[in-house]
Amino acid sequence: MKRLVKNNVSWIGKIDWELQKFHGDDYSVNHGSSQNAYLIEEEKTVLIDTIWKPYDKQFRENLEKEINLEKLDFIVVNHGEVDHSGALPYLMEKVPNLPIYCTANAVKSLVGQYHHPEWNYQVVKTGDSLDIGNGKQLVFVEMRMLHWPDSMATYLTGDNILFSNDAFGQHYAVEELFNDKADQCLLWTEAMKYYANILNPFSPLVKRKIEEIVALNLPIDIIAPSHGAIWRDDPMQIVNAYAAWADSYQENQITIVYDTMWDGTKQLAHALAGEIQALDGDTVVKVFSISQTDKNDIMTEVFKSKAIALGSPTVGKSILSSVGGWLHFLSELQFKKKSAAVFGCYGWSGEGVGILREELSKAGFSVVEPEMKVNWNPTEEHLSGMRDIAEALCR
Ligand code: FEO
């Protein structure tokens, strides 16, 4: 059923408490999520986005309980990704001529996914607007690469609501819908995880887009994203957080990440944590085993860090596959202005540490000179020798 957002604007989405992963297996969902669609009932009746295909029947039925579908004047598709457009084909079976307002790139993604070039697409670009009656307008703002080339936000004048789609969202189920009702710790944890794991590669664009939106000087009372809580209490707090996160964000934290075969590399990881703490008690130190920790949670910790240290033993003249996969994901996220150190044990050939150095450099990290490469198991001297790395990372 629809739920009131403000005046004649309602939420009509899906709160999914059971969802556990997203983007295939690439994103863990630990506290539920939602796909938020919105219904505007002014002189014109307008739908903003839909929800994911597994719930397409439920979505259309819910909508039909609220309105006669023939009353729908048009739909705005802010973004073509399947979690927001998946219910569109089932809806369009009932209203095949419904105008679909979206970007030119969204037409490509919708036609590519659903194979309906005959749908009534109406292409819009930044600054275009539509009158929806009662003195209100929808104004479109392209959000190219936030996070797809087709992404767009829609602003409702009068009610001052920014339907931001993925931007400012979280994979977090909030039954009460609004940010002031959410568990604040989980809300911010999930908002940061979402930024670090999805939006971070596009940080330069985020920065420019926020400047552009602020320059428009639009009053914003509510930011209504397509996932998670709707920001009605001080909505600019998430915009300000994005501005900080997009600006090579870091806290006074060093994150140590490793995997191990026979615990030698693990010993080095924990010795380094102890040395950093001994050297500088103000620096937050966290240690994660790649094979035992949620990879998205580790990436959020990397996002918060000024430096990381990465350890792997040598295996097959290379590094552990768990570390290799993790490095691949790390490089996708394009972190900036962070330093790194490398360490690891080996029995015979010992290429691992050099590969870590090379891959971290390619991923954009400044890799410090001191490293720890240990033949067989570390001695007390090796463990205390981690102090050189600690000094280089704290510097
Ligand atoms: Fe880019 Fe929520 O989909």
mmCIF file of C-alpha atoms and ligand atoms in Angstrom:
data_model
loop_
_atom_site.group_PDB
_atom_site.id
_atom_site.type_symbol
_atom_site.label_atom_id
_atom_site.label_comp_id
_atom_site.label_asym_id
_atom_site.label_seq_id
_atom_site.Cartn_x
_atom_site.Cartn_y
_atom_site.Cartn_z
ATOM 1 C CA MET A 1 0.000 0.000 0.000
ATOM 2 C CA LYS A 2 1.072 3.555 -0.536
ATOM 3 C CA ARG A 3 2.559 5.487 2.369
ATOM 4 C CA LEU A 4 2.478 9.259 2.718
ATOM 5 C CA VAL A 5 5.724 11.103 2.030
ATOM 6 C CA LYS A 6 4.370 14.664 1.772
ATOM 7 C CA ASN A 7 1.097 16.213 0.564
ATOM 8 C CA ASN A 8 0.168 14.291 -2.606
ATOM 9 C CA VAL A 9 3.410 12.322 -2.811
ATOM 10 C CA SER A 10 3.461 8.705 -1.616
ATOM 11 C CA TRP A 11 5.986 5.904 -1.365
ATOM 12 C CA ILE A 12 4.890 2.761 -3.171
ATOM 13 C CA GLY A 13 7.942 0.509 -3.144
ATOM 14 C CA LYS A 14 9.159 -2.732 -1.643
ATOM 15 C CA ILE A 15 10.921 -3.122 1.687
ATOM 16 C CA ASP A 16 12.955 -6.272 1.344
ATOM 17 C CA TRP A 17 14.060 -7.625 4.706
ATOM 18 C CA GLU A 18 15.229 -10.917 3.207
ATOM 19 C CA LEU A 19 17.650 -9.568 0.577
ATOM 20 C CA GLN A 20 21.196 -10.768 1.264
ATOM 21 C CA LYS A 21 23.173 -9.776 -1.800
ATOM 22 C CA PHE A 22 23.070 -7.295 -4.631
ATOM 23 C CA HIS A 23 24.819 -6.847 -7.986
ATOM 24 C CA GLY A 24 25.165 -10.628 -8.169
ATOM 25 C CA ASP A 25 27.395 -11.541 -5.247
ATOM 26 C CA ASP A 26 29.334 -8.283 -5.376
ATOM 27 C CA TYR A 27 27.524 -6.417 -2.599
ATOM 28 C CA SER A 28 26.466 -7.926 0.722
ATOM 29 C CA VAL A 29 23.146 -6.786 2.187
ATOM 30 C CA ASN A 30 23.213 -7.339 5.926
ATOM 31 C CA HIS A 31 20.281 -5.262 7.161
ATOM 32 C CA GLY A 32 17.698 -5.603 4.402
ATOM 33 C CA SER A 33 17.090 -3.059 1.686
ATOM 34 C CA SER A 34 14.291 -1.405 -0.229
ATOM 35 C CA GLN A 35 13.412 -0.366 -3.727
ATOM 36 C CA ASN A 36 11.600 2.933 -3.421
ATOM 37 C CA ALA A 37 9.096 4.014 -6.063
ATOM 38 C CA TYR A 38 6.917 7.084 -5.640
ATOM 39 C CA LEU A 39 3.421 8.109 -6.725
ATOM 40 C CA ILE A 40 2.546 11.767 -7.276
ATOM 41 C CA GLU A 41 -1.158 12.609 -7.480
ATOM 42 C CA GLU A 42 -1.563 16.197 -8.565
ATOM 43 C CA GLU A 43 -3.637 17.225 -11.592
ATOM 44 C CA LYS A 44 -1.347 14.783 -13.323
ATOM 45 C CA THR A 45 -0.751 11.332 -11.859
ATOM 46 C CA VAL A 46 2.890 10.380 -12.082
ATOM 47 C CA LEU A 47 4.954 7.368 -11.109
ATOM 48 C CA ILE A 48 8.640 7.811 -10.257
ATOM 49 C CA ASP A 49 10.479 4.547 -11.002
ATOM 50 C CA THR A 50 9.279 0.997 -10.308
ATOM 51 C CA ILE A 51 10.823 -1.874 -8.338
ATOM 52 C CA TRP A 52 12.655 -5.137 -9.017
ATOM 53 C CA LYS A 53 11.199 -7.852 -11.259
ATOM 54 C CA PRO A 54 10.641 -10.535 -8.548
ATOM 55 C CA TYR A 55 7.992 -8.237 -7.084
ATOM 56 C CA ASP A 56 6.492 -6.896 -10.324
ATOM 57 C CA LYS A 57 3.047 -8.461 -9.782
ATOM 58 C CA GLN A 58 2.895 -7.242 -6.189
ATOM 59 C CA PHE A 59 3.920 -3.776 -7.368
ATOM 60 C CA ARG A 60 1.241 -3.490 -10.064
ATOM 61 C CA GLU A 61 -1.431 -4.918 -7.765
ATOM 62 C CA ASN A 62 -0.530 -2.413 -5.045
ATOM 63 C CA LEU A 63 -0.661 0.385 -7.568
ATOM 64 C CA GLU A 64 -4.051 -0.772 -8.857
ATOM 65 C CA LYS A 65 -5.430 -0.699 -5.314
ATOM 66 C CA GLU A 66 -4.487 2.980 -5.154
ATOM 67 C CA ILE A 67 -5.320 4.263 -8.638
ATOM 68 C CA ASN A 68 -6.940 3.260 -11.870
ATOM 69 C CA LEU A 69 -3.873 2.628 -14.037
ATOM 70 C CA GLU A 70 -5.595 4.452 -16.888
ATOM 71 C CA LYS A 71 -5.278 7.556 -14.718
ATOM 72 C CA LEU A 72 -1.481 7.419 -14.891
ATOM 73 C CA ASP A 73 -0.276 10.279 -17.081
ATOM 74 C CA PHE A 74 3.352 9.209 -17.283
ATOM 75 C CA ILE A 75 6.224 7.471 -15.544
ATOM 76 C CA VAL A 76 9.668 8.900 -14.860
ATOM 77 C CA VAL A 77 12.459 6.326 -15.120
ATOM 78 C CA ASN A 78 15.381 7.917 -13.337
ATOM 79 C CA HIS A 79 17.664 4.930 -14.015
ATOM 80 C CA GLY A 80 17.319 1.790 -16.096
ATOM 81 C CA GLU A 81 19.031 -0.711 -13.807
ATOM 82 C CA VAL A 82 16.810 -3.705 -13.186
ATOM 83 C CA ASP A 83 16.206 -3.019 -9.484
ATOM 84 C CA HIS A 84 14.250 0.097 -10.517
ATOM 85 C CA SER A 85 12.900 -0.887 -13.920
ATOM 86 C CA GLY A 86 12.284 -4.626 -13.456
ATOM 87 C CA ALA A 87 8.557 -4.169 -12.821
ATOM 88 C CA LEU A 88 8.153 -1.913 -15.850
ATOM 89 C CA PRO A 89 7.341 -4.615 -18.465
ATOM 90 C CA TYR A 90 4.523 -6.052 -16.333
ATOM 91 C CA LEU A 91 3.138 -2.558 -15.727
ATOM 92 C CA MET A 92 3.378 -1.668 -19.434
ATOM 93 C CA GLU A 93 1.274 -4.713 -20.335
ATOM 94 C CA LYS A 94 -1.664 -2.788 -18.840
ATOM 95 C CA VAL A 95 -0.714 0.710 -20.064
ATOM 96 C CA PRO A 96 1.328 0.131 -23.238
ATOM 97 C CA ASN A 97 1.157 3.752 -24.390
ATOM 98 C CA LEU A 98 2.236 5.272 -21.084
ATOM 99 C CA PRO A 99 4.850 7.983 -21.755
ATOM 100 C CA ILE A 100 8.222 7.109 -20.189
ATOM 101 C CA TYR A 101 10.340 10.157 -19.337
ATOM 102 C CA CYS A 102 14.027 9.280 -19.115
ATOM 103 C CA THR A 103 17.466 10.172 -20.474
ATOM 104 C CA ALA A 104 18.650 9.138 -23.930
ATOM 105 C CA ASN A 105 20.980 6.623 -22.309
ATOM 106 C CA ALA A 106 18.097 5.157 -20.305
ATOM 107 C CA VAL A 107 16.273 4.444 -23.566
ATOM 108 C CA LYS A 108 19.324 2.378 -24.604
ATOM 109 C CA SER A 109 19.359 0.442 -21.340
ATOM 110 C CA LEU A 110 15.583 -0.155 -21.273
ATOM 111 C CA VAL A 111 15.434 -1.296 -24.914
ATOM 112 C CA GLY A 112 18.526 -3.455 -24.386
ATOM 113 C CA GLN A 113 17.070 -5.148 -21.345
ATOM 114 C CA TYR A 114 13.377 -5.478 -22.213
ATOM 115 C CA HIS A 115 13.344 -5.366 -26.027
ATOM 116 C CA HIS A 116 10.450 -2.930 -26.376
ATOM 117 C CA PRO A 117 11.642 -0.222 -28.774
ATOM 118 C CA GLU A 118 7.982 0.645 -29.418
ATOM 119 C CA TRP A 119 7.380 2.003 -25.893
ATOM 120 C CA ASN A 120 6.536 5.695 -25.736
ATOM 121 C CA TYR A 121 9.925 7.089 -24.673
ATOM 122 C CA GLN A 122 10.177 10.831 -24.024
ATOM 123 C CA VAL A 123 13.836 11.840 -23.774
ATOM 124 C CA VAL A 124 14.719 14.577 -21.275
ATOM 125 C CA LYS A 125 17.930 16.336 -20.300
ATOM 126 C CA THR A 126 19.094 18.589 -17.469
ATOM 127 C CA GLY A 127 16.839 21.603 -17.022
ATOM 128 C CA ASP A 128 13.829 20.153 -18.874
ATOM 129 C CA SER A 129 10.620 20.365 -16.882
ATOM 130 C CA LEU A 130 7.052 19.106 -16.955
ATOM 131 C CA ASP A 131 3.983 20.775 -15.543
ATOM 132 C CA ILE A 132 1.982 18.400 -13.346
ATOM 133 C CA GLY A 133 -0.712 20.869 -12.323
ATOM 134 C CA ASN A 134 -1.589 22.621 -9.077
ATOM 135 C CA GLY A 135 1.331 24.968 -9.722
ATOM 136 C CA LYS A 136 3.925 22.195 -9.492
ATOM 137 C CA GLN A 137 6.584 21.044 -11.913
ATOM 138 C CA LEU A 138 9.014 18.193 -12.270
ATOM 139 C CA VAL A 139 12.526 19.345 -13.179
ATOM 140 C CA PHE A 140 15.054 16.827 -14.489
ATOM 141 C CA VAL A 141 18.760 16.757 -13.624
ATOM 142 C CA GLU A 142 21.009 14.255 -15.400
ATOM 143 C CA MET A 143 23.265 12.411 -12.964
ATOM 144 C CA ARG A 144 25.554 10.848 -15.568
ATOM 145 C CA MET A 145 27.793 8.129 -14.024
ATOM 146 C CA LEU A 146 26.085 8.373 -10.627
ATOM 147 C CA HIS A 147 26.318 5.554 -11.086
ATOM 148 C CA TRP A 148 25.327 4.651 -14.659
ATOM 149 C CA PRO A 149 25.486 6.798 -17.794
ATOM 150 C CA ASP A 150 21.660 6.849 -17.789
ATOM 151 C CA SER A 151 21.164 8.051 -14.196
ATOM 152 C CA MET A 152 18.966 11.061 -13.522
ATOM 153 C CA ALA A 153 17.322 12.831 -10.582
ATOM 154 C CA THR A 154 13.921 14.498 -10.619
ATOM 155 C CA TYR A 155 12.997 17.528 -8.525
ATOM 156 C CA LEU A 156 9.396 18.323 -7.557
ATOM 157 C CA THR A 157 8.790 22.035 -7.112
ATOM 158 C CA GLY A 158 6.345 23.196 -4.476
ATOM 159 C CA ASP A 159 6.963 20.164 -2.262
ATOM 160 C CA ASN A 160 10.724 20.596 -2.732
ATOM 161 C CA ILE A 161 11.447 16.886 -3.051
ATOM 162 C CA LEU A 162 14.536 15.590 -4.866
ATOM 163 C CA PHE A 163 13.968 12.052 -6.158
ATOM 164 C CA SER A 164 17.650 11.200 -6.332
ATOM 165 C CA ASN A 165 17.463 7.526 -7.346
ATOM 166 C CA ASP A 166 20.627 5.619 -6.289
ATOM 167 C CA ALA A 167 22.491 8.705 -5.049
ATOM 168 C CA PHE A 168 22.136 9.239 -1.284
ATOM 169 C CA GLY A 169 20.658 5.736 -0.873
ATOM 170 C CA GLN A 170 21.548 2.839 1.355
ATOM 171 C CA HIS A 171 20.903 -0.893 1.228
ATOM 172 C CA TYR A 172 19.066 -0.774 4.519
ATOM 173 C CA ALA A 173 15.478 -1.703 5.379
ATOM 174 C CA VAL A 174 13.646 1.038 7.269
ATOM 175 C CA GLU A 175 10.036 0.006 7.773
ATOM 176 C CA GLU A 176 9.208 3.510 9.059
ATOM 177 C CA LEU A 177 10.657 4.943 5.795
ATOM 178 C CA PHE A 178 12.305 8.096 7.144
ATOM 179 C CA ASN A 179 15.834 8.885 8.286
ATOM 180 C CA ASP A 180 14.728 10.320 11.624
ATOM 181 C CA LYS A 181 13.050 6.986 12.442
ATOM 182 C CA ALA A 182 16.047 4.850 11.474
ATOM 183 C CA ASP A 183 18.747 3.444 13.740
ATOM 184 C CA GLN A 184 21.302 6.229 13.198
ATOM 185 C CA CYS A 185 24.336 3.989 13.584
ATOM 186 C CA LEU A 186 23.091 1.517 10.955
ATOM 187 C CA LEU A 187 21.843 4.297 8.686
ATOM 188 C CA TRP A 188 25.257 5.964 8.482
ATOM 189 C CA THR A 189 27.135 2.667 8.363
ATOM 190 C CA GLU A 190 25.043 1.557 5.402
ATOM 191 C CA ALA A 191 25.168 4.962 3.675
ATOM 192 C CA MET A 192 28.969 4.945 3.871
ATOM 193 C CA LYS A 193 29.217 1.310 2.754
ATOM 194 C CA TYR A 194 27.016 2.152 -0.251
ATOM 195 C CA TYR A 195 29.203 5.117 -1.162
ATOM 196 C CA ALA A 196 32.509 3.288 -0.663
ATOM 197 C CA ASN A 197 31.491 0.165 -2.602
ATOM 198 C CA ILE A 198 29.397 1.676 -5.407
ATOM 199 C CA LEU A 199 29.982 5.391 -5.843
ATOM 200 C CA ASN A 200 33.619 5.918 -4.836
ATOM 201 C CA PRO A 201 35.020 5.418 -8.374
ATOM 202 C CA PHE A 202 32.858 8.348 -9.497
ATOM 203 C CA SER A 203 33.905 10.729 -6.710
ATOM 204 C CA PRO A 204 35.149 13.512 -9.047
ATOM 205 C CA LEU A 205 31.731 13.492 -10.738
ATOM 206 C CA VAL A 206 29.930 13.395 -7.377
ATOM 207 C CA LYS A 207 31.843 16.500 -6.344
ATOM 208 C CA ARG A 208 30.926 18.376 -9.520
ATOM 209 C CA LYS A 209 27.286 17.254 -9.445
ATOM 210 C CA ILE A 210 26.839 18.371 -5.832
ATOM 211 C CA GLU A 211 28.312 21.772 -6.705
ATOM 212 C CA GLU A 212 25.916 21.963 -9.660
ATOM 213 C CA ILE A 213 22.874 21.069 -7.543
ATOM 214 C CA VAL A 214 23.841 23.505 -4.768
ATOM 215 C CA ALA A 215 24.357 26.252 -7.393
ATOM 216 C CA LEU A 216 20.770 25.745 -8.617
ATOM 217 C CA ASN A 217 19.747 27.076 -5.201
ATOM 218 C CA LEU A 218 16.686 24.843 -5.065
ATOM 219 C CA PRO A 219 15.015 24.522 -1.683
ATOM 220 C CA ILE A 220 15.262 20.845 -0.719
ATOM 221 C CA ASP A 221 12.896 19.659 2.024
ATOM 222 C CA ILE A 222 13.162 15.943 1.273
ATOM 223 C CA ILE A 223 15.657 13.741 -0.544
ATOM 224 C CA ALA A 224 13.878 10.588 -1.645
ATOM 225 C CA PRO A 225 16.390 8.008 -2.891
ATOM 226 C CA SER A 226 15.526 4.687 -4.477
ATOM 227 C CA HIS A 227 17.025 2.564 -1.685
ATOM 228 C CA GLY A 228 16.762 2.847 2.093
ATOM 229 C CA ALA A 229 15.658 5.751 4.255
ATOM 230 C CA ILE A 230 14.055 8.911 2.873
ATOM 231 C CA TRP A 231 15.953 11.955 4.161
ATOM 232 C CA ARG A 232 13.349 14.347 5.590
ATOM 233 C CA ASP A 233 15.183 15.434 8.739
ATOM 234 C CA ASP A 234 17.937 17.824 7.637
ATOM 235 C CA PRO A 235 18.245 16.282 4.155
ATOM 236 C CA MET A 236 21.368 18.301 3.410
ATOM 237 C CA GLN A 237 23.269 16.223 5.972
ATOM 238 C CA ILE A 238 23.651 13.412 3.428
ATOM 239 C CA VAL A 239 24.619 15.905 0.699
ATOM 240 C CA ASN A 240 27.302 17.334 2.993
ATOM 241 C CA ALA A 241 28.494 13.817 3.829
ATOM 242 C CA TYR A 242 28.767 13.025 0.098
ATOM 243 C CA ALA A 243 30.754 16.235 -0.440
ATOM 244 C CA ALA A 244 33.233 15.092 2.246
ATOM 245 C CA TRP A 245 33.317 11.470 1.021
ATOM 246 C CA ALA A 246 33.946 12.581 -2.575
ATOM 247 C CA ASP A 247 36.963 14.611 -1.492
ATOM 248 C CA SER A 248 39.543 11.795 -0.995
ATOM 249 C CA TYR A 249 37.937 11.010 2.342
ATOM 250 C CA GLN A 250 40.035 9.585 5.155
ATOM 251 C CA GLU A 251 40.055 9.285 8.910
ATOM 252 C CA ASN A 252 42.994 8.663 11.220
ATOM 253 C CA GLN A 253 42.816 4.929 10.625
ATOM 254 C CA ILE A 254 45.141 2.228 9.297
ATOM 255 C CA THR A 255 43.559 -0.994 8.060
ATOM 256 C CA ILE A 256 45.576 -4.201 7.896
ATOM 257 C CA VAL A 257 44.256 -6.818 5.477
ATOM 258 C CA TYR A 258 45.748 -10.245 4.964
ATOM 259 C CA ASP A 259 45.211 -13.872 4.163
ATOM 260 C CA THR A 260 47.411 -16.671 5.399
ATOM 261 C CA MET A 261 48.235 -20.329 4.753
ATOM 262 C CA TRP A 262 50.002 -21.510 7.928
ATOM 263 C CA ASP A 263 49.597 -18.388 10.082
ATOM 264 C CA GLY A 264 53.012 -16.810 9.420
ATOM 265 C CA THR A 265 51.504 -13.888 7.485
ATOM 266 C CA LYS A 266 48.759 -13.635 10.102
ATOM 267 C CA GLN A 267 51.409 -13.204 12.818
ATOM 268 C CA LEU A 268 52.964 -10.361 10.821
ATOM 269 C CA ALA A 269 49.544 -8.675 10.463
ATOM 270 C CA HIS A 270 48.914 -8.677 14.199
ATOM 271 C CA ALA A 271 52.468 -7.664 15.021
ATOM 272 C CA LEU A 272 52.009 -4.626 12.761
ATOM 273 C CA ALA A 273 48.759 -3.710 14.549
ATOM 274 C CA GLY A 274 50.614 -3.798 17.879
ATOM 275 C CA GLU A 275 53.478 -1.684 16.569
ATOM 276 C CA ILE A 276 51.124 0.985 15.186
ATOM 277 C CA GLN A 277 49.256 1.155 18.480
ATOM 278 C CA ALA A 278 52.510 1.406 20.424
ATOM 279 C CA LEU A 279 53.728 4.151 18.134
ATOM 280 C CA ASP A 280 50.564 6.224 17.941
ATOM 281 C CA GLY A 281 47.687 5.392 20.267
ATOM 282 C CA ASP A 282 45.439 7.935 18.504
ATOM 283 C CA THR A 283 45.453 6.040 15.227
ATOM 284 C CA VAL A 284 42.633 3.532 14.876
ATOM 285 C CA VAL A 285 43.966 0.160 13.748
ATOM 286 C CA LYS A 286 41.800 -2.641 12.367
ATOM 287 C CA VAL A 287 42.895 -6.098 11.204
ATOM 288 C CA PHE A 288 40.874 -8.225 8.767
ATOM 289 C CA SER A 289 41.365 -11.673 7.342
ATOM 290 C CA ILE A 290 40.173 -11.507 3.734
ATOM 291 C CA SER A 291 38.855 -15.055 3.798
ATOM 292 C CA GLN A 292 36.889 -14.539 7.012
ATOM 293 C CA THR A 293 35.461 -11.065 6.570
ATOM 294 C CA ASP A 294 32.747 -9.578 4.360
ATOM 295 C CA LYS A 295 34.681 -7.995 1.490
ATOM 296 C CA ASN A 296 32.384 -4.964 1.268
ATOM 297 C CA ASP A 297 32.868 -4.260 4.977
ATOM 298 C CA ILE A 298 36.646 -4.361 4.488
ATOM 299 C CA MET A 299 36.318 -1.917 1.577
ATOM 300 C CA THR A 300 34.356 0.479 3.769
ATOM 301 C CA GLU A 301 37.228 0.334 6.282
ATOM 302 C CA VAL A 302 39.738 0.958 3.480
ATOM 303 C CA PHE A 303 37.613 3.941 2.422
ATOM 304 C CA LYS A 304 37.933 5.367 5.952
ATOM 305 C CA SER A 305 41.677 4.753 6.166
ATOM 306 C CA LYS A 306 44.645 6.994 5.478
ATOM 307 C CA ALA A 307 46.751 3.887 4.861
ATOM 308 C CA ILE A 308 46.453 0.142 4.498
ATOM 309 C CA ALA A 309 48.832 -2.787 4.832
ATOM 310 C CA LEU A 310 48.297 -5.893 2.750
ATOM 311 C CA GLY A 311 49.761 -9.324 3.409
ATOM 312 C CA SER A 312 49.843 -12.582 1.513
ATOM 313 C CA PRO A 313 52.132 -15.581 1.515
ATOM 314 C CA THR A 314 53.686 -16.619 -1.775
ATOM 315 C CA VAL A 315 51.892 -19.525 -3.400
ATOM 316 C CA GLY A 316 52.574 -20.863 -6.896
ATOM 317 C CA LYS A 317 54.989 -17.969 -7.563
ATOM 318 C CA SER A 318 52.116 -15.581 -6.868
ATOM 319 C CA ILE A 319 49.712 -14.584 -4.080
ATOM 320 C CA LEU A 320 46.728 -16.354 -2.573
ATOM 321 C CA SER A 321 43.720 -16.263 -4.926
ATOM 322 C CA SER A 322 41.609 -14.714 -2.150
ATOM 323 C CA VAL A 323 44.038 -11.774 -2.011
ATOM 324 C CA GLY A 324 44.177 -11.588 -5.829
ATOM 325 C CA GLY A 325 40.374 -11.336 -6.075
ATOM 326 C CA TRP A 326 40.285 -8.761 -3.307
ATOM 327 C CA LEU A 327 42.947 -6.676 -5.062
ATOM 328 C CA HIS A 328 40.903 -6.756 -8.245
ATOM 329 C CA PHE A 329 37.869 -5.340 -6.416
ATOM 330 C CA LEU A 330 40.105 -2.792 -4.664
ATOM 331 C CA SER A 331 41.408 -1.511 -8.005
ATOM 332 C CA GLU A 332 37.820 -1.081 -9.312
ATOM 333 C CA LEU A 333 37.013 1.292 -6.467
ATOM 334 C CA GLN A 334 39.807 3.748 -7.367
ATOM 335 C CA PHE A 335 40.739 4.992 -3.925
ATOM 336 C CA LYS A 336 42.902 8.116 -3.940
ATOM 337 C CA LYS A 337 45.581 9.629 -1.694
ATOM 338 C CA LYS A 338 46.137 6.574 0.464
ATOM 339 C CA SER A 339 49.434 4.900 1.272
ATOM 340 C CA ALA A 340 50.056 1.187 1.617
ATOM 341 C CA ALA A 341 52.588 -1.330 2.837
ATOM 342 C CA VAL A 342 53.148 -4.977 1.971
ATOM 343 C CA PHE A 343 54.230 -8.059 3.872
ATOM 344 C CA GLY A 344 54.147 -11.833 3.661
ATOM 345 C CA CYS A 345 55.891 -15.140 4.237
ATOM 346 C CA TYR A 346 57.273 -17.584 1.708
ATOM 347 C CA GLY A 347 58.922 -20.985 1.669
ATOM 348 C CA TRP A 348 60.706 -21.171 -1.670
ATOM 349 C CA SER A 349 60.526 -18.551 -4.407
ATOM 350 C CA GLY A 350 59.003 -15.506 -2.600
ATOM 351 C CA GLU A 351 57.360 -13.453 -5.362
ATOM 352 C CA GLY A 352 54.236 -12.586 -3.290
ATOM 353 C CA VAL A 353 55.339 -9.341 -1.643
ATOM 354 C CA GLY A 354 56.610 -7.909 -4.933
ATOM 355 C CA ILE A 355 53.297 -8.716 -6.625
ATOM 356 C CA LEU A 356 51.376 -7.016 -3.800
ATOM 357 C CA ARG A 357 53.550 -3.913 -4.235
ATOM 358 C CA GLU A 358 53.015 -3.837 -7.977
ATOM 359 C CA GLU A 359 49.247 -4.391 -7.801
ATOM 360 C CA LEU A 360 48.715 -1.804 -5.063
ATOM 361 C CA SER A 361 50.709 0.747 -7.069
ATOM 362 C CA LYS A 362 48.562 0.012 -10.121
ATOM 363 C CA ALA A 363 45.451 0.480 -7.914
ATOM 364 C CA GLY A 364 46.620 4.020 -7.084
ATOM 365 C CA PHE A 365 48.175 3.535 -3.633
ATOM 366 C CA SER A 366 51.543 5.070 -2.648
ATOM 367 C CA VAL A 367 53.406 1.998 -1.463
ATOM 368 C CA VAL A 368 55.991 2.781 1.226
ATOM 369 C CA GLU A 369 59.525 1.391 0.966
ATOM 370 C CA PRO A 370 59.749 -0.686 4.149
ATOM 371 C CA GLU A 371 58.280 -4.151 3.645
ATOM 372 C CA MET A 372 58.486 -7.483 5.430
ATOM 373 C CA LYS A 373 59.283 -10.568 3.435
ATOM 374 C CA VAL A 374 59.907 -13.571 5.661
ATOM 375 C CA ASN A 375 61.396 -16.889 4.635
ATOM 376 C CA TRP A 376 59.373 -19.561 6.493
ATOM 377 C CA ASN A 377 57.915 -18.469 9.827
ATOM 378 C CA PRO A 378 58.602 -15.055 11.383
ATOM 379 C CA THR A 379 61.056 -14.794 14.279
ATOM 380 C CA GLU A 380 60.755 -12.301 17.146
ATOM 381 C CA GLU A 381 63.095 -10.100 15.152
ATOM 382 C CA HIS A 382 60.777 -10.152 12.144
ATOM 383 C CA LEU A 383 57.761 -9.383 14.329
ATOM 384 C CA SER A 384 59.412 -6.427 16.032
ATOM 385 C CA GLY A 385 60.745 -5.393 12.617
ATOM 386 C CA MET A 386 57.168 -4.544 11.630
ATOM 387 C CA ARG A 387 57.864 -1.298 13.466
ATOM 388 C CA ASP A 388 59.583 0.058 10.320
ATOM 389 C CA ILE A 389 56.343 -0.382 8.373
ATOM 390 C CA ALA A 390 54.344 1.114 11.243
ATOM 391 C CA GLU A 391 56.585 4.216 11.234
ATOM 392 C CA ALA A 392 56.302 4.612 7.474
ATOM 393 C CA LEU A 393 52.487 4.329 7.549
ATOM 394 C CA CYS A 394 52.030 6.663 10.551
ATOM 395 C CA ARG A 395 54.313 9.299 9.062
HETATM 396 FE FE1 FEO B 1 21.894 1.403 -10.025
HETATM 397 FE FE2 FEO B 1 19.704 0.810 -7.480
HETATM 398 O O1 FEO B 1 20.446 0.602 -9.174
#
